[in-house]
């Protein structure tokens, strides 16, 4: 829910019930806000835009509720007598600001014992101030003693640290007790960190060099194969060819040998025990 802001404007001291009939007008730029007539039968008129969030009282006080950012600007109040002659003009500048939220304190520990404390808040036109044990910070306990949201405390600082945030509308503060809980950092940590960083850098450079050499080797190998293939296709091969003279060109070829079959005579002996037929 948005905060409810009330602005009280005292119109004029003469704008009371027992004053002479006067007419008072209030406007913002070219926009009319209020027409107020004083006297025993005092009466007023609020313009439409301000009817539901404004009020006028008998003592001449005008109140405007639920002020928004668009209400910022220059206002002009004019007072006329009963004859219509202007008696007085009052110019006012209205500046609207969101109220300050409750500050939130956080801290970061540095390697050598210092502590960075941050004060966070919401609102418009914020102004910060710091105190240690209700006393303003000095350079003996903090490196920064200006009105800023972040300070750096020196090591071994103890007490109650308070951050106060304010603007023209409201004020709020938060406190923490010192010293703050910080992890113990080994004195060898910077050396170890540097060593690890150097080792990682060397490893990465070695890997990149190996990749470069490998890729370069593959490219050269492919280029060599490509050159060999081109030379084989386009090269001219010369051979020493000797042609011998034909000695007997008129020699006839022998006809192919005719296959011959030799038939032999087979004689069979006659059995003597068998008598010949008469």
CSV table of C-alpha atoms in Angstrom, one decimal:
chain,number,residue,atom,x,y,z
A,1,UNK,CA,0.0,0.0,0.0
A,2,UNK,CA,1.4,3.4,-0.9
A,3,UNK,CA,2.0,5.8,2.0
A,4,UNK,CA,-0.6,8.5,2.7
A,5,UNK,CA,1.0,11.9,2.6
A,6,UNK,CA,-0.7,15.0,3.9
A,7,UNK,CA,0.3,18.6,2.9
A,8,UNK,CA,-1.0,21.4,5.1
A,9,UNK,CA,-0.9,24.9,3.5
A,10,UNK,CA,-1.8,27.9,5.7
A,11,UNK,CA,-3.6,30.2,3.2
A,12,UNK,CA,-3.4,33.5,5.1
A,13,UNK,CA,-3.8,34.8,8.6
A,14,UNK,CA,-6.7,37.0,7.6
A,15,UNK,CA,-8.6,34.2,6.1
A,16,UNK,CA,-10.5,33.6,9.3
A,17,UNK,CA,-14.2,33.7,10.1
A,18,UNK,CA,-14.1,37.2,11.5
A,19,UNK,CA,-12.1,38.8,8.7
A,20,UNK,CA,-13.6,41.2,6.1
A,21,UNK,CA,-14.9,39.7,3.0
A,22,UNK,CA,-12.0,38.7,0.9
A,23,UNK,CA,-11.5,36.3,-2.0
A,24,UNK,CA,-8.6,33.9,-2.1
A,25,UNK,CA,-7.6,31.8,-5.1
A,26,UNK,CA,-5.1,29.0,-5.2
A,27,UNK,CA,-3.8,27.5,-8.5
A,28,UNK,CA,-1.0,25.3,-9.8
A,29,UNK,CA,0.1,26.7,-13.0
A,30,UNK,CA,-3.0,27.2,-15.1
A,31,UNK,CA,-5.0,24.7,-13.0
A,32,UNK,CA,-7.5,26.1,-10.5
A,33,UNK,CA,-7.6,24.4,-7.2
A,34,UNK,CA,-9.5,26.5,-4.7
A,35,UNK,CA,-11.8,29.6,-4.5
A,36,UNK,CA,-12.3,30.7,-0.9
A,37,UNK,CA,-14.4,33.7,0.3
A,38,UNK,CA,-14.0,34.8,3.9
A,39,UNK,CA,-16.3,36.6,6.2
A,40,UNK,CA,-19.2,35.6,8.4
A,41,UNK,CA,-20.8,33.6,5.6
A,42,UNK,CA,-17.5,32.1,4.4
A,43,UNK,CA,-17.7,29.6,1.6
A,44,UNK,CA,-15.3,27.8,-0.7
A,45,UNK,CA,-15.2,26.0,-4.0
A,46,UNK,CA,-12.9,23.1,-4.8
A,47,UNK,CA,-12.3,22.3,-8.4
A,48,UNK,CA,-13.2,18.8,-9.6
A,49,UNK,CA,-9.8,17.3,-9.6
A,50,UNK,CA,-9.3,18.1,-5.9
A,51,UNK,CA,-12.7,17.5,-4.5
A,52,UNK,CA,-12.1,14.0,-3.2
A,53,UNK,CA,-8.7,14.6,-1.7
A,54,UNK,CA,-8.8,18.1,-0.3
A,55,UNK,CA,-10.4,19.9,2.7
A,56,UNK,CA,-10.7,23.5,3.8
A,57,UNK,CA,-11.1,24.6,7.4
A,58,UNK,CA,-12.6,27.7,9.1
A,59,UNK,CA,-9.2,28.9,10.3
A,60,UNK,CA,-8.1,29.3,6.7
A,61,UNK,CA,-6.1,26.0,6.5
A,62,UNK,CA,-6.2,24.1,3.2
A,63,UNK,CA,-5.2,20.4,3.3
A,64,UNK,CA,-4.5,18.2,0.3
A,65,UNK,CA,-4.3,14.5,1.0
A,66,UNK,CA,-2.8,11.5,-1.0
A,67,UNK,CA,-0.2,13.7,-2.6
A,68,UNK,CA,1.4,12.2,-5.7
A,69,UNK,CA,4.5,13.0,-7.7
A,70,UNK,CA,2.4,15.0,-10.3
A,71,UNK,CA,1.5,17.4,-7.5
A,72,UNK,CA,5.0,18.8,-7.4
A,73,UNK,CA,5.4,22.2,-8.9
A,74,UNK,CA,4.8,25.9,-8.4
A,75,UNK,CA,1.6,27.1,-6.6
A,76,UNK,CA,0.3,30.6,-6.5
A,77,UNK,CA,-2.0,32.1,-3.9
A,78,UNK,CA,-3.8,35.5,-4.5
A,79,UNK,CA,-5.9,37.5,-2.2
A,80,UNK,CA,-8.4,40.1,-3.3
A,81,UNK,CA,-10.5,42.6,-1.3
A,82,UNK,CA,-14.2,43.0,-1.6
A,83,UNK,CA,-13.8,45.4,-4.5
A,84,UNK,CA,-11.7,43.0,-6.5
A,85,UNK,CA,-8.3,44.6,-5.9
A,86,UNK,CA,-5.4,42.2,-5.4
A,87,UNK,CA,-3.9,42.7,-2.0
A,88,UNK,CA,-1.2,40.0,-2.0
A,89,UNK,CA,0.4,37.2,-4.0
A,90,UNK,CA,2.2,34.2,-2.5
A,91,UNK,CA,4.3,31.9,-4.6
A,92,UNK,CA,5.1,28.4,-3.3
A,93,UNK,CA,7.1,25.5,-4.5
A,94,UNK,CA,5.8,22.1,-3.6
A,95,UNK,CA,8.2,19.2,-3.7
A,96,UNK,CA,6.9,15.7,-3.1
A,97,UNK,CA,9.2,12.9,-1.8
A,98,UNK,CA,8.6,9.2,-1.0
A,99,UNK,CA,9.2,8.5,2.7
A,100,UNK,CA,12.4,6.7,3.8
A,101,UNK,CA,12.2,3.0,4.3
A,102,UNK,CA,13.9,1.2,7.1
A,103,UNK,CA,17.6,0.9,6.3
A,104,UNK,CA,19.2,-2.6,5.7
A,105,UNK,CA,22.8,-3.0,6.8
A,106,UNK,CA,25.1,-5.5,5.1
A,107,UNK,CA,28.9,-6.0,5.2
A,108,UNK,CA,31.8,-7.5,3.4
A,109,UNK,CA,35.1,-8.6,5.0
A,110,UNK,CA,38.4,-7.6,3.4
A,111,UNK,CA,41.6,-9.8,3.6
A,112,UNK,CA,43.5,-7.4,6.0
A,113,UNK,CA,40.7,-7.0,8.5
A,114,UNK,CA,38.8,-4.1,7.1
A,115,UNK,CA,35.0,-4.2,6.8
A,116,UNK,CA,32.9,-2.6,4.1
A,117,UNK,CA,29.4,-1.8,5.5
A,118,UNK,CA,26.6,-0.8,3.2
A,119,UNK,CA,23.4,0.9,4.2
A,120,UNK,CA,20.4,0.4,1.8
A,121,UNK,CA,17.1,2.3,1.9
A,122,UNK,CA,14.4,3.4,-0.5
A,123,UNK,CA,12.9,6.8,-0.9
A,124,UNK,CA,13.5,10.2,-2.6
A,125,UNK,CA,16.3,12.6,-1.8
A,126,UNK,CA,18.0,10.3,0.7
A,127,UNK,CA,20.7,11.6,3.0
A,128,UNK,CA,23.0,9.3,5.0
A,129,UNK,CA,24.8,9.7,8.3
A,130,UNK,CA,26.9,7.3,10.4
A,131,UNK,CA,27.6,7.1,14.1
A,132,UNK,CA,29.7,4.8,16.3
A,133,UNK,CA,28.5,4.6,19.9
A,134,UNK,CA,26.4,7.8,19.2
A,135,UNK,CA,29.5,9.7,18.0
A,136,UNK,CA,30.2,10.8,14.5
A,137,UNK,CA,32.7,8.7,12.6
A,138,UNK,CA,36.3,9.9,12.4
A,139,UNK,CA,39.2,8.8,10.3
A,140,UNK,CA,40.6,6.9,13.2
A,141,UNK,CA,37.9,4.2,12.8
A,142,UNK,CA,36.8,4.6,9.1
A,143,UNK,CA,38.5,5.5,5.8
A,144,UNK,CA,35.3,7.3,4.6
A,145,UNK,CA,33.5,9.7,7.0
A,146,UNK,CA,31.3,11.4,4.4
A,147,UNK,CA,27.5,11.2,4.1
A,148,UNK,CA,27.5,8.2,1.8
A,149,UNK,CA,25.7,4.8,1.9
A,150,UNK,CA,29.0,2.8,2.0
A,151,UNK,CA,31.8,3.1,4.5
A,152,UNK,CA,35.0,1.1,5.1
A,153,UNK,CA,35.9,0.5,8.7
A,154,UNK,CA,39.4,-0.2,9.9
A,155,UNK,CA,40.3,-3.4,11.6
A,156,UNK,CA,39.7,-4.0,15.3
A,157,UNK,CA,36.8,-1.5,15.5
A,158,UNK,CA,34.2,-2.3,18.2
A,159,UNK,CA,30.9,-0.7,19.4
A,160,UNK,CA,27.5,0.0,18.0
A,161,UNK,CA,27.4,1.3,14.4
A,162,UNK,CA,24.3,3.2,13.4
A,163,UNK,CA,23.2,4.3,9.9
A,164,UNK,CA,20.6,7.1,9.7
A,165,UNK,CA,18.7,7.8,6.5
A,166,UNK,CA,16.5,10.9,6.1
A,167,UNK,CA,14.8,13.2,3.6
A,168,UNK,CA,12.4,16.1,3.9
A,169,UNK,CA,9.5,13.7,4.7
A,170,UNK,CA,10.8,11.1,7.2
A,171,UNK,CA,13.8,9.6,9.0
A,172,UNK,CA,14.8,6.0,9.8
A,173,UNK,CA,17.9,4.2,11.2
A,174,UNK,CA,19.4,0.8,11.8
A,175,UNK,CA,22.2,-0.5,14.0
A,176,UNK,CA,24.7,-3.4,14.2
A,177,UNK,CA,27.2,-4.4,16.8
A,178,UNK,CA,30.9,-4.5,16.0
A,179,UNK,CA,33.1,-6.4,15.5
A,180,UNK,CA,31.2,-8.3,12.7
A,181,UNK,CA,31.7,-12.0,12.1
A,182,UNK,CA,34.3,-12.5,9.4
A,183,UNK,CA,35.9,-15.7,8.1
A,184,UNK,CA,39.6,-16.1,9.0
A,185,UNK,CA,41.7,-15.7,5.9
A,186,UNK,CA,45.1,-17.4,5.8
A,187,UNK,CA,48.2,-15.3,5.1
A,188,UNK,CA,49.2,-17.8,2.5
A,189,UNK,CA,46.0,-17.5,0.6
A,190,UNK,CA,47.2,-14.8,-1.8
A,191,UNK,CA,50.3,-16.9,-2.7
A,192,UNK,CA,48.2,-20.0,-3.2
A,193,UNK,CA,45.7,-18.0,-5.3
A,194,UNK,CA,48.4,-16.6,-7.5
A,195,UNK,CA,50.1,-20.0,-7.9
A,196,UNK,CA,46.8,-21.6,-8.9
A,197,UNK,CA,46.1,-18.8,-11.4
A,198,UNK,CA,49.5,-19.1,-12.9
A,199,UNK,CA,49.2,-22.9,-13.2
A,200,UNK,CA,45.8,-22.5,-14.9
A,201,UNK,CA,47.1,-19.9,-17.3
A,202,UNK,CA,50.1,-22.1,-18.3
A,203,UNK,CA,47.8,-25.1,-18.8
A,204,UNK,CA,45.5,-23.2,-21.0
A,205,UNK,CA,48.3,-21.8,-23.1
A,206,UNK,CA,49.8,-25.3,-23.5
A,207,UNK,CA,46.5,-26.7,-24.6
A,208,UNK,CA,46.0,-23.9,-27.1
A,209,UNK,CA,49.6,-24.4,-28.5
A,210,UNK,CA,49.0,-28.2,-28.9
A,211,UNK,CA,45.7,-27.5,-30.7
A,212,UNK,CA,47.4,-25.0,-33.0
A,213,UNK,CA,50.3,-27.5,-33.8
A,214,UNK,CA,47.8,-30.3,-34.5
A,215,UNK,CA,45.6,-28.3,-36.7
A,216,UNK,CA,48.6,-26.9,-38.6
A,217,UNK,CA,49.9,-30.5,-39.1
A,218,UNK,CA,46.6,-31.7,-40.5
A,219,UNK,CA,46.3,-28.7,-42.9
A,220,UNK,CA,49.8,-29.4,-44.2
A,221,UNK,CA,49.1,-33.1,-44.7
A,222,UNK,CA,45.9,-32.4,-46.6
A,223,UNK,CA,47.7,-29.8,-48.7
A,224,UNK,CA,50.4,-32.3,-49.5
A,225,UNK,CA,47.9,-34.9,-50.7
A,226,UNK,CA,46.1,-32.3,-52.8
A,227,UNK,CA,49.4,-31.3,-54.5
A,228,UNK,CA,50.3,-34.9,-55.2
A,229,UNK,CA,46.9,-35.6,-56.8
A,230,UNK,CA,47.2,-32.6,-59.0
A,231,UNK,CA,50.6,-33.6,-60.2
A,232,UNK,CA,49.5,-37.1,-61.1
A,233,UNK,CA,46.6,-35.9,-63.2
A,234,UNK,CA,48.5,-33.2,-65.2
A,235,UNK,CA,52.0,-34.5,-65.4
A,236,UNK,CA,53.6,-36.0,-68.6
A,237,UNK,CA,55.4,-39.3,-68.4
A,238,UNK,CA,58.1,-39.9,-71.0
A,239,UNK,CA,59.1,-43.5,-71.8
A,240,UNK,CA,62.0,-44.8,-73.9
A,241,UNK,CA,60.3,-47.0,-76.4
A,242,UNK,CA,62.4,-49.0,-78.9
A,243,UNK,CA,60.8,-50.6,-82.0
A,244,UNK,CA,62.7,-53.5,-83.5
A,245,UNK,CA,62.8,-54.2,-87.3
A,246,UNK,CA,60.7,-57.1,-88.5
A,247,UNK,CA,63.0,-59.6,-90.0
A,248,UNK,CA,60.7,-61.8,-92.2
A,249,UNK,CA,57.5,-60.0,-92.9
A,250,UNK,CA,56.6,-62.5,-95.7
A,251,UNK,CA,56.7,-65.5,-93.6
A,252,UNK,CA,53.5,-67.4,-93.7
A,253,UNK,CA,51.9,-68.7,-90.7
A,254,UNK,CA,51.7,-72.3,-90.3
A,255,UNK,CA,48.3,-73.8,-90.6
A,256,UNK,CA,47.0,-75.2,-87.4
A,257,UNK,CA,47.8,-78.9,-87.0
A,258,UNK,CA,45.1,-81.3,-87.9
A,259,UNK,CA,44.1,-83.6,-85.2
A,260,UNK,CA,44.6,-87.2,-86.3
A,261,UNK,CA,43.1,-90.4,-84.9
A,262,UNK,CA,45.1,-93.6,-85.3
A,263,UNK,CA,43.1,-96.8,-85.5
A,264,UNK,CA,44.9,-100.0,-84.6
A,265,UNK,CA,43.9,-103.6,-85.4
A,266,UNK,CA,43.1,-105.9,-82.6
A,267,UNK,CA,43.5,-109.6,-83.1
A,268,UNK,CA,41.9,-112.1,-80.8
A,269,UNK,CA,43.3,-115.7,-80.4
A,270,UNK,CA,41.0,-118.7,-81.0
A,271,UNK,CA,40.5,-121.2,-78.2
A,272,UNK,CA,41.9,-124.6,-79.5
A,273,UNK,CA,39.5,-126.6,-77.4
A,274,UNK,CA,36.6,-125.4,-79.3
A,275,UNK,CA,35.9,-127.4,-82.4
A,276,UNK,CA,35.3,-125.7,-85.5
A,277,UNK,CA,32.0,-126.0,-87.0
A,278,UNK,CA,31.8,-128.3,-90.2
